[in-house]
PDB file of C-alpha atoms in Angstrom:
ATOM      1  CA  GLY A  10      68.098 101.495   1.779  1.00  0.00           C
ATOM      2  CA  GLN A  11      64.708 102.609   2.904  1.00  0.00           C
ATOM      3  CA  GLN A  12      61.921 100.084   2.596  1.00  0.00           C
ATOM      4  CA  VAL A  13      58.222 100.581   2.913  1.00  0.00           C
ATOM      5  CA  MET A  14      56.394  97.445   3.990  1.00  0.00           C
ATOM      6  CA  GLN A  15      52.683  96.925   3.700  1.00  0.00           C
ATOM      7  CA  ILE A  16      50.493  94.370   5.403  1.00  0.00           C
ATOM      8  CA  PRO A  17      48.538  92.368   4.649  1.00  0.00           C
ATOM      9  CA  GLN A  18      49.584  91.380   1.134  1.00  0.00           C
ATOM     10  CA  TYR A  19      46.081  90.148   0.328  1.00  0.00           C
ATOM     11  CA  GLN A  20      42.684  90.631   1.959  1.00  0.00           C
ATOM     12  CA  HIS A  21      39.364  89.081   1.022  1.00  0.00           C
ATOM     13  CA  VAL A  22      36.299  90.586   2.700  1.00  0.00           C
ATOM     14  CA  GLN A  23      32.576  90.212   2.401  1.00  0.00           C
ATOM     15  CA  GLU A  24      30.822  93.260   1.036  1.00  0.00           C
ATOM     16  CA  GLY A  25      29.913  95.492   3.958  1.00  0.00           C
ATOM     17  CA  GLU A  26      32.864  94.448   6.117  1.00  0.00           C
ATOM     18  CA  ASP A  27      35.622  96.864   7.049  1.00  0.00           C
ATOM     19  CA  PHE A  28      39.170  96.729   5.667  1.00  0.00           C
ATOM     20  CA  THR A  29      42.477  98.121   6.888  1.00  0.00           C
ATOM     21  CA  THR A  30      45.927  98.151   5.326  1.00  0.00           C
ATOM     22  CA  TYR A  31      49.064  99.206   7.161  1.00  0.00           C
ATOM     23  CA  CYS A  32      52.250 100.772   5.892  1.00  0.00           C
ATOM     24  CA  ASN A  33      55.455 100.676   7.935  1.00  0.00           C
ATOM     25  CA  SER A  34      58.852 102.270   7.453  1.00  0.00           C
ATOM     26  CA  SER A  35      62.117 101.765   9.293  1.00  0.00           C
ATOM     27  CA  THR A  36      62.876 105.480   8.993  1.00  0.00           C
ATOM     28  CA  THR A  37      60.932 108.662   9.674  1.00  0.00           C
ATOM     29  CA  LEU A  38      58.951 109.834   6.680  1.00  0.00           C
ATOM     30  CA  SER A  39      58.523 113.430   5.602  1.00  0.00           C
ATOM     31  CA  ASN A  40      55.154 112.584   4.085  1.00  0.00           C
ATOM     32  CA  ILE A  41      53.206 109.610   2.788  1.00  0.00           C
ATOM     33  CA  GLN A  42      50.870 109.186  -0.145  1.00  0.00           C
ATOM     34  CA  TRP A  43      48.217 106.556  -0.803  1.00  0.00           C
ATOM     35  CA  TYR A  44      47.207 105.247  -4.198  1.00  0.00           C
ATOM     36  CA  LYS A  45      44.606 102.824  -5.520  1.00  0.00           C
ATOM     37  CA  GLN A  46      45.190 100.686  -8.581  1.00  0.00           C
ATOM     38  CA  ARG A  47      42.265  98.822 -10.105  1.00  0.00           C
ATOM     39  CA  PRO A  48      42.996  95.513 -11.880  1.00  0.00           C
ATOM     40  CA  GLY A  49      44.485  96.338 -15.281  1.00  0.00           C
ATOM     41  CA  GLY A  50      44.623 100.023 -14.424  1.00  0.00           C
ATOM     42  CA  HIS A  51      47.128 102.567 -13.222  1.00  0.00           C
ATOM     43  CA  PRO A  52      47.715 104.024  -9.749  1.00  0.00           C
ATOM     44  CA  VAL A  53      45.306 106.807  -8.810  1.00  0.00           C
ATOM     45  CA  PHE A  54      46.290 109.297  -6.133  1.00  0.00           C
ATOM     46  CA  LEU A  55      44.063 109.194  -3.061  1.00  0.00           C
ATOM     47  CA  ILE A  56      45.687 111.428  -0.473  1.00  0.00           C
ATOM     48  CA  GLN A  57      48.897 112.841   0.997  1.00  0.00           C
ATOM     49  CA  LEU A  58      49.591 113.021   4.743  1.00  0.00           C
ATOM     50  CA  VAL A  59      52.265 115.317   6.090  1.00  0.00           C
ATOM     51  CA  LYS A  60      51.742 116.021   9.772  1.00  0.00           C
ATOM     52  CA  SER A  61      52.479 113.715  12.705  1.00  0.00           C
ATOM     53  CA  GLY A  62      49.264 112.092  13.931  1.00  0.00           C
ATOM     54  CA  GLU A  63      47.279 113.454  10.990  1.00  0.00           C
ATOM     55  CA  VAL A  64      43.890 111.885  10.249  1.00  0.00           C
ATOM     56  CA  LYS A  65      42.020 112.573   7.033  1.00  0.00           C
ATOM     57  CA  LYS A  66      38.694 111.210   5.816  1.00  0.00           C
ATOM     58  CA  GLN A  67      37.275 110.780   2.350  1.00  0.00           C
ATOM     59  CA  LYS A  68      33.741 109.412   2.595  1.00  0.00           C
ATOM     60  CA  ARG A  69      34.250 105.778   3.728  1.00  0.00           C
ATOM     61  CA  LEU A  70      38.060 106.027   3.694  1.00  0.00           C
ATOM     62  CA  THR A  71      40.064 107.106   6.743  1.00  0.00           C
ATOM     63  CA  PHE A  72      43.805 107.750   6.496  1.00  0.00           C
ATOM     64  CA  GLN A  73      46.145 108.066   9.475  1.00  0.00           C
ATOM     65  CA  PHE A  74      49.784 109.068   9.825  1.00  0.00           C
ATOM     66  CA  GLY A  75      51.516 107.796  12.947  1.00  0.00           C
ATOM     67  CA  GLU A  76      52.799 110.074  15.672  1.00  0.00           C
ATOM     68  CA  ALA A  77      56.385 109.051  14.915  1.00  0.00           C
ATOM     69  CA  LYS A  78      55.763 109.412  11.156  1.00  0.00           C
ATOM     70  CA  LYS A  79      56.986 105.860  10.563  1.00  0.00           C
ATOM     71  CA  ASN A  80      53.662 104.230   9.851  1.00  0.00           C
ATOM     72  CA  SER A  81      50.346 104.909   8.234  1.00  0.00           C
ATOM     73  CA  SER A  82      47.034 103.175   7.734  1.00  0.00           C
ATOM     74  CA  LEU A  83      44.094 103.237   5.367  1.00  0.00           C
ATOM     75  CA  HIS A  84      40.749 102.057   6.700  1.00  0.00           C
ATOM     76  CA  ILE A  85      37.679 101.475   4.554  1.00  0.00           C
ATOM     77  CA  THR A  86      34.327 101.255   6.297  1.00  0.00           C
ATOM     78  CA  ALA A  87      31.608  99.018   4.859  1.00  0.00           C
ATOM     79  CA  THR A  88      33.455  97.898   1.745  1.00  0.00           C
ATOM     80  CA  GLN A  89      31.753  97.858  -1.631  1.00  0.00           C
ATOM     81  CA  THR A  90      32.627  95.941  -4.790  1.00  0.00           C
ATOM     82  CA  THR A  91      33.932  99.197  -6.253  1.00  0.00           C
ATOM     83  CA  ASP A  92      36.698  99.153  -3.606  1.00  0.00           C
ATOM     84  CA  VAL A  93      38.379  96.191  -5.322  1.00  0.00           C
ATOM     85  CA  GLY A  94      41.982  96.869  -6.267  1.00  0.00           C
ATOM     86  CA  THR A  95      45.485  97.161  -4.873  1.00  0.00           C
ATOM     87  CA  TYR A  96      46.224  99.898  -2.377  1.00  0.00           C
ATOM     88  CA  PHE A  97      49.762 101.280  -2.267  1.00  0.00           C
ATOM     89  CA  CYS A  98      51.454 103.646   0.097  1.00  0.00           C
ATOM     90  CA  ALA A  99      54.392 105.666  -1.215  1.00  0.00           C
ATOM     91  CA  ALA A 100      56.936 107.818   0.555  1.00  0.00           C
ATOM     92  CA  PRO A 101      60.120 109.692  -0.278  1.00  0.00           C
ATOM     93  CA  PRO A 102      63.407 108.593   1.324  1.00  0.00           C
ATOM     94  CA  THR A 103      64.395 111.126   3.942  1.00  0.00           C
ATOM     95  CA  THR A 104      67.990 111.193   2.700  1.00  0.00           C
ATOM     96  CA  SER A 105      67.292 111.838  -0.961  1.00  0.00           C
ATOM     97  CA  GLY A 106      64.976 114.779  -1.095  1.00  0.00           C
ATOM     98  CA  THR A 107      61.339 114.590  -1.941  1.00  0.00           C
ATOM     99  CA  TYR A 108      61.420 113.728  -5.623  1.00  0.00           C
ATOM    100  CA  LYS A 109      61.784 109.953  -5.513  1.00  0.00           C
ATOM    101  CA  TYR A 110      58.826 108.063  -4.106  1.00  0.00           C
ATOM    102  CA  ILE A 111      59.267 104.513  -2.857  1.00  0.00           C
ATOM    103  CA  PHE A 112      56.113 102.459  -3.193  1.00  0.00           C
ATOM    104  CA  GLY A 113      55.100  99.824  -0.726  1.00  0.00           C
ATOM    105  CA  THR A 114      54.421  96.251  -1.713  1.00  0.00           C
ATOM    106  CA  GLY A 115      50.688  96.901  -1.879  1.00  0.00           C
ATOM    107  CA  THR A 116      47.621  95.255  -0.386  1.00  0.00           C
ATOM    108  CA  ARG A 117      45.322  93.542  -2.839  1.00  0.00           C
ATOM    109  CA  LEU A 118      41.698  93.810  -1.766  1.00  0.00           C
ATOM    110  CA  LYS A 119      38.960  91.518  -3.018  1.00  0.00           C
ATOM    111  CA  VAL A 120      35.370  92.186  -2.030  1.00  0.00           C
ATOM    112  CA  LEU A 121      32.946  89.290  -2.203  1.00  0.00           C
ATOM    113  CA  ALA A 122      29.359  90.251  -3.000  1.00  0.00           C
TER     114      ALA A 122
ATOM    115  CA  ASP B  27      41.475 118.530 -19.844  1.00  0.00           C
ATOM    116  CA  ALA B  28      43.303 115.419 -20.958  1.00  0.00           C
ATOM    117  CA  GLY B  29      45.129 113.684 -18.187  1.00  0.00           C
ATOM    118  CA  VAL B  30      48.507 112.058 -18.584  1.00  0.00           C
ATOM    119  CA  THR B  31      48.784 110.237 -21.899  1.00  0.00           C
ATOM    120  CA  GLN B  32      51.282 107.582 -22.897  1.00  0.00           C
ATOM    121  CA  SER B  33      52.135 105.851 -26.135  1.00  0.00           C
ATOM    122  CA  PRO B  34      52.200 103.192 -27.292  1.00  0.00           C
ATOM    123  CA  THR B  35      49.768 101.176 -25.181  1.00  0.00           C
ATOM    124  CA  HIS B  36      51.479  97.880 -25.836  1.00  0.00           C
ATOM    125  CA  LEU B  37      54.833  96.956 -27.328  1.00  0.00           C
ATOM    126  CA  ILE B  38      56.582  93.691 -28.096  1.00  0.00           C
ATOM    127  CA  LYS B  39      60.342  93.657 -28.604  1.00  0.00           C
ATOM    128  CA  THR B  40      63.083  91.066 -28.686  1.00  0.00           C
ATOM    129  CA  ARG B  41      66.170  90.892 -26.514  1.00  0.00           C
ATOM    130  CA  GLY B  42      68.877  93.363 -27.488  1.00  0.00           C
ATOM    131  CA  GLN B  43      66.525  95.788 -29.184  1.00  0.00           C
ATOM    132  CA  GLN B  44      65.933  99.365 -28.153  1.00  0.00           C
ATOM    133  CA  VAL B  45      62.611 100.985 -27.261  1.00  0.00           C
ATOM    134  CA  THR B  46      61.277 104.525 -26.825  1.00  0.00           C
ATOM    135  CA  LEU B  47      58.194 105.253 -24.766  1.00  0.00           C
ATOM    136  CA  ARG B  48      56.427 108.608 -24.764  1.00  0.00           C
ATOM    137  CA  CYS B  49      54.511 110.599 -22.185  1.00  0.00           C
ATOM    138  CA  SER B  50      52.521 113.826 -22.274  1.00  0.00           C
ATOM    139  CA  PRO B  51      51.903 115.290 -18.823  1.00  0.00           C
ATOM    140  CA  LYS B  52      48.701 116.712 -17.483  1.00  0.00           C
ATOM    141  CA  SER B  53      48.145 120.299 -18.539  1.00  0.00           C
ATOM    142  CA  GLY B  54      50.088 122.692 -16.327  1.00  0.00           C
ATOM    143  CA  HIS B  55      52.399 120.023 -14.896  1.00  0.00           C
ATOM    144  CA  ASP B  56      56.117 120.588 -15.395  1.00  0.00           C
ATOM    145  CA  THR B  57      57.521 117.487 -13.688  1.00  0.00           C
ATOM    146  CA  VAL B  58      57.514 113.987 -15.139  1.00  0.00           C
ATOM    147  CA  SER B  59      58.527 110.788 -13.359  1.00  0.00           C
ATOM    148  CA  TRP B  60      58.905 107.339 -14.871  1.00  0.00           C
ATOM    149  CA  TYR B  61      58.204 104.109 -13.035  1.00  0.00           C
ATOM    150  CA  GLN B  62      58.575 100.430 -13.865  1.00  0.00           C
ATOM    151  CA  GLN B  63      55.925  98.093 -12.487  1.00  0.00           C
ATOM    152  CA  ALA B  64      56.510  94.360 -12.737  1.00  0.00           C
ATOM    153  CA  LEU B  65      53.516  92.067 -12.429  1.00  0.00           C
ATOM    154  CA  GLY B  66      52.256  91.903  -8.860  1.00  0.00           C
ATOM    155  CA  GLN B  67      54.715  94.517  -7.621  1.00  0.00           C
ATOM    156  CA  GLY B  68      54.575  98.175  -6.706  1.00  0.00           C
ATOM    157  CA  PRO B  69      55.925 100.807  -9.104  1.00  0.00           C
ATOM    158  CA  GLN B  70      59.701 101.284  -8.979  1.00  0.00           C
ATOM    159  CA  PHE B  71      61.040 104.812  -9.537  1.00  0.00           C
ATOM    160  CA  ILE B  72      63.281 105.091 -12.608  1.00  0.00           C
ATOM    161  CA  PHE B  73      63.919 108.834 -12.788  1.00  0.00           C
ATOM    162  CA  GLN B  74      62.305 112.254 -12.728  1.00  0.00           C
ATOM    163  CA  TYR B  75      62.615 115.132 -15.177  1.00  0.00           C
ATOM    164  CA  TYR B  76      62.138 118.792 -14.386  1.00  0.00           C
ATOM    165  CA  GLU B  77      63.067 121.768 -16.551  1.00  0.00           C
ATOM    166  CA  GLU B  78      64.383 119.380 -19.207  1.00  0.00           C
ATOM    167  CA  GLU B  79      66.932 117.828 -16.862  1.00  0.00           C
ATOM    168  CA  GLU B  80      67.067 114.585 -14.937  1.00  0.00           C
ATOM    169  CA  ARG B  81      66.540 115.699 -11.359  1.00  0.00           C
ATOM    170  CA  GLN B  82      66.715 112.360  -9.580  1.00  0.00           C
ATOM    171  CA  ARG B  83      67.371 108.758 -10.521  1.00  0.00           C
ATOM    172  CA  GLY B  84      66.447 105.424  -8.998  1.00  0.00           C
ATOM    173  CA  ASN B  85      68.461 102.212  -9.028  1.00  0.00           C
ATOM    174  CA  PHE B  86      68.292 101.527 -12.744  1.00  0.00           C
ATOM    175  CA  PRO B  87      71.252 100.926 -15.094  1.00  0.00           C
ATOM    176  CA  ASP B  88      72.426 103.395 -17.707  1.00  0.00           C
ATOM    177  CA  ARG B  89      70.513 101.414 -20.323  1.00  0.00           C
ATOM    178  CA  PHE B  90      67.556 103.446 -19.100  1.00  0.00           C
ATOM    179  CA  SER B  91      67.713 107.043 -20.251  1.00  0.00           C
ATOM    180  CA  GLY B  92      65.236 109.799 -20.775  1.00  0.00           C
ATOM    181  CA  HIS B  93      64.527 113.210 -22.093  1.00  0.00           C
ATOM    182  CA  GLN B  94      62.130 116.041 -21.403  1.00  0.00           C
ATOM    183  CA  PHE B  95      61.113 118.499 -24.089  1.00  0.00           C
ATOM    184  CA  PRO B  96      60.332 122.223 -23.729  1.00  0.00           C
ATOM    185  CA  ASN B  97      56.596 121.426 -23.744  1.00  0.00           C
ATOM    186  CA  TYR B  98      57.229 119.138 -20.706  1.00  0.00           C
ATOM    187  CA  SER B  99      56.513 115.925 -22.582  1.00  0.00           C
ATOM    188  CA  SER B 100      59.015 113.162 -21.974  1.00  0.00           C
ATOM    189  CA  GLU B 101      60.538 110.043 -23.454  1.00  0.00           C
ATOM    190  CA  LEU B 102      61.949 106.943 -21.817  1.00  0.00           C
ATOM    191  CA  ASN B 103      64.557 105.020 -23.779  1.00  0.00           C
ATOM    192  CA  VAL B 104      65.725 101.537 -22.928  1.00  0.00           C
ATOM    193  CA  ASN B 105      68.688 100.042 -24.790  1.00  0.00           C
ATOM    194  CA  ALA B 106      69.834  96.434 -25.060  1.00  0.00           C
ATOM    195  CA  LEU B 107      66.533  95.069 -23.804  1.00  0.00           C
ATOM    196  CA  LEU B 108      66.557  92.101 -21.426  1.00  0.00           C
ATOM    197  CA  LEU B 109      63.778  89.665 -20.688  1.00  0.00           C
ATOM    198  CA  GLY B 110      63.578  91.192 -17.216  1.00  0.00           C
ATOM    199  CA  ASP B 111      62.646  94.562 -18.684  1.00  0.00           C
ATOM    200  CA  SER B 112      59.163  93.211 -19.415  1.00  0.00           C
ATOM    201  CA  ALA B 113      56.839  95.326 -17.304  1.00  0.00           C
ATOM    202  CA  LEU B 114      54.277  98.095 -17.260  1.00  0.00           C
ATOM    203  CA  TYR B 115      56.023 101.447 -17.657  1.00  0.00           C
ATOM    204  CA  LEU B 116      54.179 104.276 -15.992  1.00  0.00           C
ATOM    205  CA  CYS B 117      54.626 107.968 -16.435  1.00  0.00           C
ATOM    206  CA  ALA B 118      53.448 110.339 -13.719  1.00  0.00           C
ATOM    207  CA  SER B 119      53.226 114.096 -13.884  1.00  0.00           C
ATOM    208  CA  SER B 120      53.062 116.216 -10.803  1.00  0.00           C
ATOM    209  CA  LEU B 121      52.562 119.641  -9.409  1.00  0.00           C
ATOM    210  CA  ALA B 122      52.986 120.242  -5.692  1.00  0.00           C
ATOM    211  CA  GLY B 123      53.509 116.596  -4.819  1.00  0.00           C
ATOM    212  CA  GLU B 124      50.318 114.897  -6.050  1.00  0.00           C
ATOM    213  CA  GLN B 125      51.240 112.503  -8.857  1.00  0.00           C
ATOM    214  CA  PHE B 126      48.898 111.790 -11.758  1.00  0.00           C
ATOM    215  CA  PHE B 127      49.706 108.538 -13.524  1.00  0.00           C
ATOM    216  CA  GLY B 128      49.137 107.741 -17.154  1.00  0.00           C
ATOM    217  CA  PRO B 129      47.635 104.440 -18.324  1.00  0.00           C
ATOM    218  CA  GLY B 130      51.087 102.976 -18.923  1.00  0.00           C
ATOM    219  CA  THR B 131      52.864 101.141 -21.707  1.00  0.00           C
ATOM    220  CA  ARG B 132      52.945  97.359 -21.426  1.00  0.00           C
ATOM    221  CA  LEU B 133      56.358  96.225 -22.727  1.00  0.00           C
ATOM    222  CA  THR B 134      56.959  92.571 -23.463  1.00  0.00           C
ATOM    223  CA  VAL B 135      60.488  91.440 -24.279  1.00  0.00           C
ATOM    224  CA  LEU B 136      60.773  88.052 -25.990  1.00  0.00           C
TER     225      LEU B 136
END
């Protein structure tokens, strides 16, 4: 079945450093979503990417969807302590319609002040 | 506008028991999905309800069942609980793709 792999699993950065997490799929994705989950919290929707090569920015966050629509990345510029949490990508299997979202394994970010 | 609400917040059950978890979607949302999140893992899709019917199901046994009511609220039922069912159960409501998650119900099976 389709799997969505994320790397790295963990990342510790000094406050002010940049951070990037990557999401890779073995199959072409119709779209990809990114979520952030704070420790003890629930996933919060960040963005959805649909088009090949799409790049979207939200303040210090930059999201990219690969040209082949098999990978995606989330880049945070100048991390802050408020960025702490686990970042998940999620995508629907191409063979099962768009209702079921498969979540990646997540990247846990720690920011050291 | 209240977001997605779930009840109860925490629940402790013993093996073999049955449990019902409840979810009220965000106002205006007609689709509800349920996810199971084990500690340190990503959410796993259980099923999705739309127009009071199960529209799609993940790889979960029949012990997991659900229901959606005319007001779009939903219930998740789990029968014959196993230790491995201990997890955070998340409900997400959606409209046009973007999913809004509730705070979850933490289920512990002893």
